[in-house]
Amino acid sequence: MKKVLFPLLIVLLSGLIYLNYLAYKSPKEDKIISQATTYSLTELDQLNLKLYANRKTAFQEKEAINNLFLHNVEQTKKLTVEIVEIKKLQNYSYLSDKYTCYSYLLELPSLDTHFFINEAYLTIRLKNGHECSLFIGSFDYYRKSSNLDLVELYGTRHPDFPALDSVSFKFNLAEEIFLDHLFISNKVRVYLGKSLASDELLTVILPAQNQISDCLVLKLVYQQNGQLLTEHLPYYLYYETWENPLNYGLINYVYLLS
């Protein structure tokens, strides 16, 4: 009897070990990570949006994508965009998974007015009908207004978070202007309330933000000769982040692809 049971036990144990091996080797769930970011640009700019995937799927293949659009959660505001290209960038680790960064370069339609979505989503719809909707942060799209002669522009990053901490600018002016507000986005603005002379460098400390704000257009509202005017500071990369961008879990939105 023992001679019969022992080989059977060996077979059962071997089977369990093999099943565990198969479970360990089985494909991981496909995931995409988007990050809360302040997107702000004009009709002269293209939208560069980064997504992170733990495995390449059709959502990273330009030829597999039917259409893309930006929208609010209710889809009462919607903007269809055209995909120019998808680039594979660096690899990063997050919560014991490996992710590859993909850069989506998107062409925006021409609009006559300021279009904004305070809580914006990107929906990617494939040609096979599958789609995913990803939270991306805030989105502002301006019709460019530029009347002032900008001679200097730079910014600093917050030391503990990948957001713009301060911005400095200088104009060559024929006469003094009065600065009202500086808009980072439609939902984040800073009251200035001061006069600015020609070649005067102004540094503005920005409020704390819970979104990436590295590359964007800033809107400056000012008064000159009794008129309220708008100046769009150019689309500009204010800082670069060299560490793992997925380290900031607060801004990561992880989606499972079905």
Short mmCIF file of C-alpha atoms in Angstrom, two decimals:
data_model
loop_
_atom_site.label_atom_id
_atom_site.label_comp_id
_atom_site.label_asym_id
_atom_site.label_seq_id
_atom_site.Cartn_x
_atom_site.Cartn_y
_atom_site.Cartn_z
CA MET A 1 0.00 0.00 0.00
CA LYS A 2 2.84 2.41 0.95
CA LYS A 3 4.55 1.59 -2.32
CA VAL A 4 1.41 2.74 -4.19
CA LEU A 5 0.82 5.91 -2.12
CA PHE A 6 4.38 7.23 -2.31
CA PRO A 7 4.54 7.56 -6.13
CA LEU A 8 1.02 9.06 -6.06
CA LEU A 9 2.12 11.64 -3.49
CA ILE A 10 5.14 12.53 -5.63
CA VAL A 11 2.84 13.04 -8.64
CA LEU A 12 0.47 15.25 -6.64
CA LEU A 13 3.29 17.38 -5.23
CA SER A 14 4.83 17.71 -8.67
CA GLY A 15 1.45 18.80 -10.02
CA LEU A 16 1.07 21.46 -7.32
CA ILE A 17 4.56 22.79 -7.97
CA TYR A 18 3.81 22.96 -11.69
CA LEU A 19 0.52 24.79 -11.10
CA ASN A 20 2.29 27.32 -8.87
CA TYR A 21 4.91 27.79 -11.57
CA LEU A 22 2.21 28.42 -14.16
CA ALA A 23 0.48 30.91 -11.86
CA TYR A 24 3.74 32.74 -11.32
CA LYS A 25 4.50 32.78 -15.06
CA SER A 26 0.97 33.79 -16.10
CA PRO A 27 0.66 37.19 -17.79
CA LYS A 28 0.15 40.18 -15.51
CA GLU A 29 -2.95 42.30 -15.81
CA ASP A 30 -2.51 45.07 -18.36
CA LYS A 31 -2.32 48.45 -16.63
CA ILE A 32 -2.04 52.07 -17.72
CA ILE A 33 -1.03 54.92 -15.42
CA SER A 34 -1.99 58.51 -16.13
CA GLN A 35 -0.86 61.43 -13.99
CA ALA A 36 -2.68 64.56 -12.83
CA THR A 37 -1.06 67.32 -14.87
CA THR A 38 -1.78 70.97 -15.66
CA TYR A 39 -2.09 71.12 -19.46
CA SER A 40 -2.18 74.68 -20.79
CA LEU A 41 -1.38 75.68 -24.37
CA THR A 42 -2.43 77.76 -27.37
CA GLU A 43 -3.48 76.91 -30.93
CA LEU A 44 0.19 77.21 -31.95
CA ASP A 45 1.19 74.27 -29.77
CA GLN A 46 0.78 70.49 -29.84
CA LEU A 47 -0.27 68.55 -26.76
CA ASN A 48 2.38 66.17 -25.46
CA LEU A 49 0.83 63.71 -23.03
CA LYS A 50 2.64 60.89 -21.21
CA LEU A 51 1.11 57.56 -20.21
CA TYR A 52 2.77 54.56 -18.55
CA ALA A 53 2.01 50.93 -19.41
CA ASN A 54 3.24 47.73 -17.75
CA ARG A 55 2.84 45.91 -21.07
CA LYS A 56 2.44 47.13 -24.64
CA THR A 57 -1.12 46.81 -25.94
CA ALA A 58 -3.12 48.21 -28.84
CA PHE A 59 -3.53 51.44 -26.84
CA GLN A 60 0.14 52.15 -27.60
CA GLU A 61 -0.22 51.46 -31.34
CA LYS A 62 -1.13 54.49 -33.46
CA GLU A 63 -2.53 52.29 -36.25
CA ALA A 64 -4.92 50.57 -33.81
CA ILE A 65 -6.48 53.80 -32.54
CA ASN A 66 -9.71 55.03 -34.11
CA ASN A 67 -10.10 58.34 -32.28
CA LEU A 68 -9.22 60.26 -29.14
CA PHE A 69 -11.03 63.03 -27.31
CA LEU A 70 -10.69 65.14 -24.19
CA HIS A 71 -13.77 65.61 -22.02
CA ASN A 72 -15.16 66.24 -18.56
CA VAL A 73 -16.61 63.39 -16.51
CA GLU A 74 -20.17 64.06 -17.74
CA GLN A 75 -18.93 64.41 -21.35
CA THR A 76 -20.83 67.71 -21.67
CA LYS A 77 -17.55 69.32 -22.79
CA LYS A 78 -15.61 67.44 -25.44
CA LEU A 79 -12.70 68.15 -27.77
CA THR A 80 -11.65 65.67 -30.46
CA VAL A 81 -7.89 65.52 -31.04
CA GLU A 82 -5.74 63.92 -33.74
CA ILE A 83 -2.84 61.63 -32.90
CA VAL A 84 0.44 62.61 -34.56
CA GLU A 85 2.73 59.96 -33.10
CA ILE A 86 3.39 57.71 -30.13
CA LYS A 87 6.96 57.43 -28.85
CA LYS A 88 8.34 54.82 -26.50
CA LEU A 89 10.50 56.42 -23.81
CA GLN A 90 12.14 55.20 -20.57
CA ASN A 91 11.21 52.37 -18.23
CA TYR A 92 10.28 52.94 -14.58
CA SER A 93 9.32 50.89 -11.52
CA TYR A 94 6.15 51.41 -9.49
CA LEU A 95 4.75 49.11 -6.77
CA SER A 96 6.87 46.13 -7.86
CA ASP A 97 5.79 46.52 -11.52
CA LYS A 98 7.83 47.72 -14.49
CA TYR A 99 6.25 50.44 -16.62
CA THR A 100 7.24 51.97 -19.95
CA CYS A 101 6.55 55.64 -20.60
CA TYR A 102 4.80 56.44 -23.89
CA SER A 103 4.60 59.99 -25.22
CA TYR A 104 1.41 60.80 -27.17
CA LEU A 105 1.79 63.83 -29.44
CA LEU A 106 -1.68 65.22 -30.21
CA GLU A 107 -2.87 67.84 -32.70
CA LEU A 108 -5.63 70.15 -31.46
CA PRO A 109 -8.39 71.70 -33.59
CA SER A 110 -8.54 75.45 -34.20
CA LEU A 111 -10.89 77.27 -31.80
CA ASP A 112 -11.98 80.90 -31.52
CA THR A 113 -12.37 81.03 -27.73
CA HIS A 114 -10.73 79.82 -24.53
CA PHE A 115 -11.67 76.16 -24.01
CA PHE A 116 -11.07 74.62 -20.60
CA ILE A 117 -11.85 71.48 -18.59
CA ASN A 118 -11.06 71.71 -14.89
CA GLU A 119 -11.21 67.93 -14.39
CA ALA A 120 -10.15 66.46 -17.72
CA TYR A 121 -10.19 62.91 -19.09
CA LEU A 122 -8.66 61.41 -22.22
CA THR A 123 -10.63 58.66 -23.95
CA ILE A 124 -8.75 56.43 -26.39
CA ARG A 125 -11.05 54.41 -28.63
CA LEU A 126 -9.62 51.54 -30.67
CA LYS A 127 -10.74 50.38 -34.10
CA ASN A 128 -12.01 47.13 -32.53
CA GLY A 129 -14.41 49.12 -30.31
CA HIS A 130 -12.46 48.82 -27.05
CA GLU A 131 -11.75 52.06 -25.21
CA CYS A 132 -10.29 53.43 -22.00
CA SER A 133 -10.91 56.75 -20.25
CA LEU A 134 -8.06 58.19 -18.20
CA PHE A 135 -8.00 61.15 -15.81
CA ILE A 136 -5.24 63.53 -16.92
CA GLY A 137 -5.67 66.64 -14.72
CA SER A 138 -6.77 70.07 -16.01
CA PHE A 139 -6.81 71.36 -19.58
CA ASP A 140 -6.73 74.96 -20.87
CA TYR A 141 -6.60 75.81 -24.56
CA TYR A 142 -6.19 79.48 -25.44
CA ARG A 143 -6.43 81.54 -28.57
CA LYS A 144 -3.04 83.22 -28.32
CA SER A 145 -2.86 86.89 -27.35
CA SER A 146 0.58 88.50 -27.31
CA ASN A 147 1.07 92.26 -27.20
CA LEU A 148 4.00 92.72 -24.82
CA ASP A 149 7.70 92.36 -25.59
CA LEU A 150 8.84 89.53 -23.30
CA VAL A 151 12.61 89.59 -22.69
CA GLU A 152 13.05 87.11 -19.82
CA LEU A 153 11.11 84.10 -18.52
CA TYR A 154 12.03 81.26 -16.17
CA GLY A 155 10.66 79.30 -13.22
CA THR A 156 11.60 77.05 -10.31
CA ARG A 157 10.27 73.68 -9.24
CA HIS A 158 8.89 72.96 -5.79
CA PRO A 159 11.63 71.09 -3.84
CA ASP A 160 9.32 68.25 -2.72
CA PHE A 161 6.84 67.92 -5.59
CA PRO A 162 6.97 68.14 -9.42
CA ALA A 163 5.01 71.40 -9.64
CA LEU A 164 5.98 74.94 -10.57
CA ASP A 165 6.88 76.84 -7.38
CA SER A 166 7.67 80.28 -8.81
CA VAL A 167 7.80 82.07 -12.14
CA SER A 168 9.85 85.15 -13.08
CA PHE A 169 9.35 87.41 -16.09
CA LYS A 170 10.47 90.74 -17.52
CA PHE A 171 9.07 92.89 -20.35
CA ASN A 172 10.43 95.67 -22.50
CA LEU A 173 7.63 98.24 -22.05
CA ALA A 174 6.93 101.63 -23.60
CA GLU A 175 5.09 102.56 -20.40
CA GLU A 176 4.27 101.08 -17.00
CA ILE A 177 1.46 98.51 -16.77
CA PHE A 178 -0.66 97.35 -13.83
CA LEU A 179 -0.77 93.58 -13.26
CA ASP A 180 -4.07 92.06 -12.11
CA HIS A 181 -3.80 88.25 -12.10
CA LEU A 182 -1.56 85.44 -13.26
CA PHE A 183 -3.43 82.27 -14.26
CA ILE A 184 -1.71 78.88 -14.04
CA SER A 185 -4.96 77.30 -15.21
CA ASN A 186 -8.64 78.22 -15.22
CA LYS A 187 -8.93 77.00 -11.62
CA VAL A 188 -5.61 78.32 -10.22
CA ARG A 189 -4.82 82.03 -10.27
CA VAL A 190 -2.64 84.45 -8.30
CA TYR A 191 -3.63 88.04 -7.55
CA LEU A 192 -0.75 90.41 -8.32
CA GLY A 193 -2.14 93.92 -7.81
CA LYS A 194 1.03 95.85 -8.64
CA SER A 195 2.59 98.06 -11.27
CA LEU A 196 5.41 96.81 -13.48
CA ALA A 197 7.99 99.02 -15.16
CA SER A 198 10.06 98.27 -18.24
CA ASP A 199 12.93 95.82 -17.62
CA GLU A 200 11.68 95.16 -14.07
CA LEU A 201 12.02 91.48 -13.15
CA LEU A 202 9.01 90.17 -11.24
CA THR A 203 9.05 86.84 -9.39
CA VAL A 204 5.66 85.37 -8.48
CA ILE A 205 5.41 82.68 -5.79
CA LEU A 206 2.71 80.22 -6.82
CA PRO A 207 0.23 78.40 -4.55
CA ALA A 208 0.77 74.73 -3.73
CA GLN A 209 -0.54 72.41 -6.43
CA ASN A 210 -1.35 68.72 -6.54
CA GLN A 211 -0.60 68.36 -10.26
CA ILE A 212 2.50 68.31 -12.44
CA SER A 213 2.98 71.77 -13.97
CA ASP A 214 6.30 71.70 -15.79
CA CYS A 215 5.44 72.81 -19.32
CA LEU A 216 2.57 75.23 -19.90
CA VAL A 217 1.22 78.57 -21.07
CA LEU A 218 0.59 81.16 -18.34
CA LYS A 219 -2.12 83.80 -18.76
CA LEU A 220 -1.37 87.31 -17.49
CA VAL A 221 -4.24 89.80 -17.08
CA TYR A 222 -3.12 93.44 -16.88
CA GLN A 223 -4.31 97.03 -17.31
CA GLN A 224 -2.88 99.59 -19.72
CA ASN A 225 -4.38 102.99 -20.63
CA GLY A 226 -7.62 102.07 -18.89
CA GLN A 227 -8.02 98.80 -20.81
CA LEU A 228 -8.08 95.29 -19.34
CA LEU A 229 -5.81 93.14 -21.54
CA THR A 230 -4.49 89.59 -21.70
CA GLU A 231 -0.97 88.33 -22.40
CA HIS A 232 -0.20 84.64 -22.89
CA LEU A 233 3.33 83.83 -21.78
CA PRO A 234 4.68 81.26 -24.30
CA TYR A 235 4.44 77.49 -23.96
CA TYR A 236 7.59 76.84 -21.98
CA LEU A 237 9.34 74.02 -20.13
CA TYR A 238 10.07 75.58 -16.74
CA TYR A 239 11.89 72.61 -15.22
CA GLU A 240 12.82 68.98 -15.86
CA THR A 241 12.35 66.09 -13.45
CA TRP A 242 15.17 63.57 -13.50
CA GLU A 243 13.96 61.14 -10.84
CA ASN A 244 11.35 58.40 -11.36
CA PRO A 245 8.13 60.33 -12.19
CA LEU A 246 6.01 57.51 -10.74
CA ASN A 247 7.46 58.09 -7.26
CA TYR A 248 4.72 60.63 -6.57
CA GLY A 249 1.82 58.26 -5.90
CA LEU A 250 -0.56 61.13 -5.08
CA ILE A 251 -0.85 62.06 -8.76
CA ASN A 252 -0.88 58.52 -10.22
CA TYR A 253 -4.12 57.04 -11.56
CA VAL A 254 -3.80 53.31 -12.25
CA TYR A 255 -6.26 51.68 -14.67
CA LEU A 256 -6.77 47.97 -15.37
CA LEU A 257 -7.49 47.18 -19.01
CA SER A 258 -10.21 44.59 -19.47
#
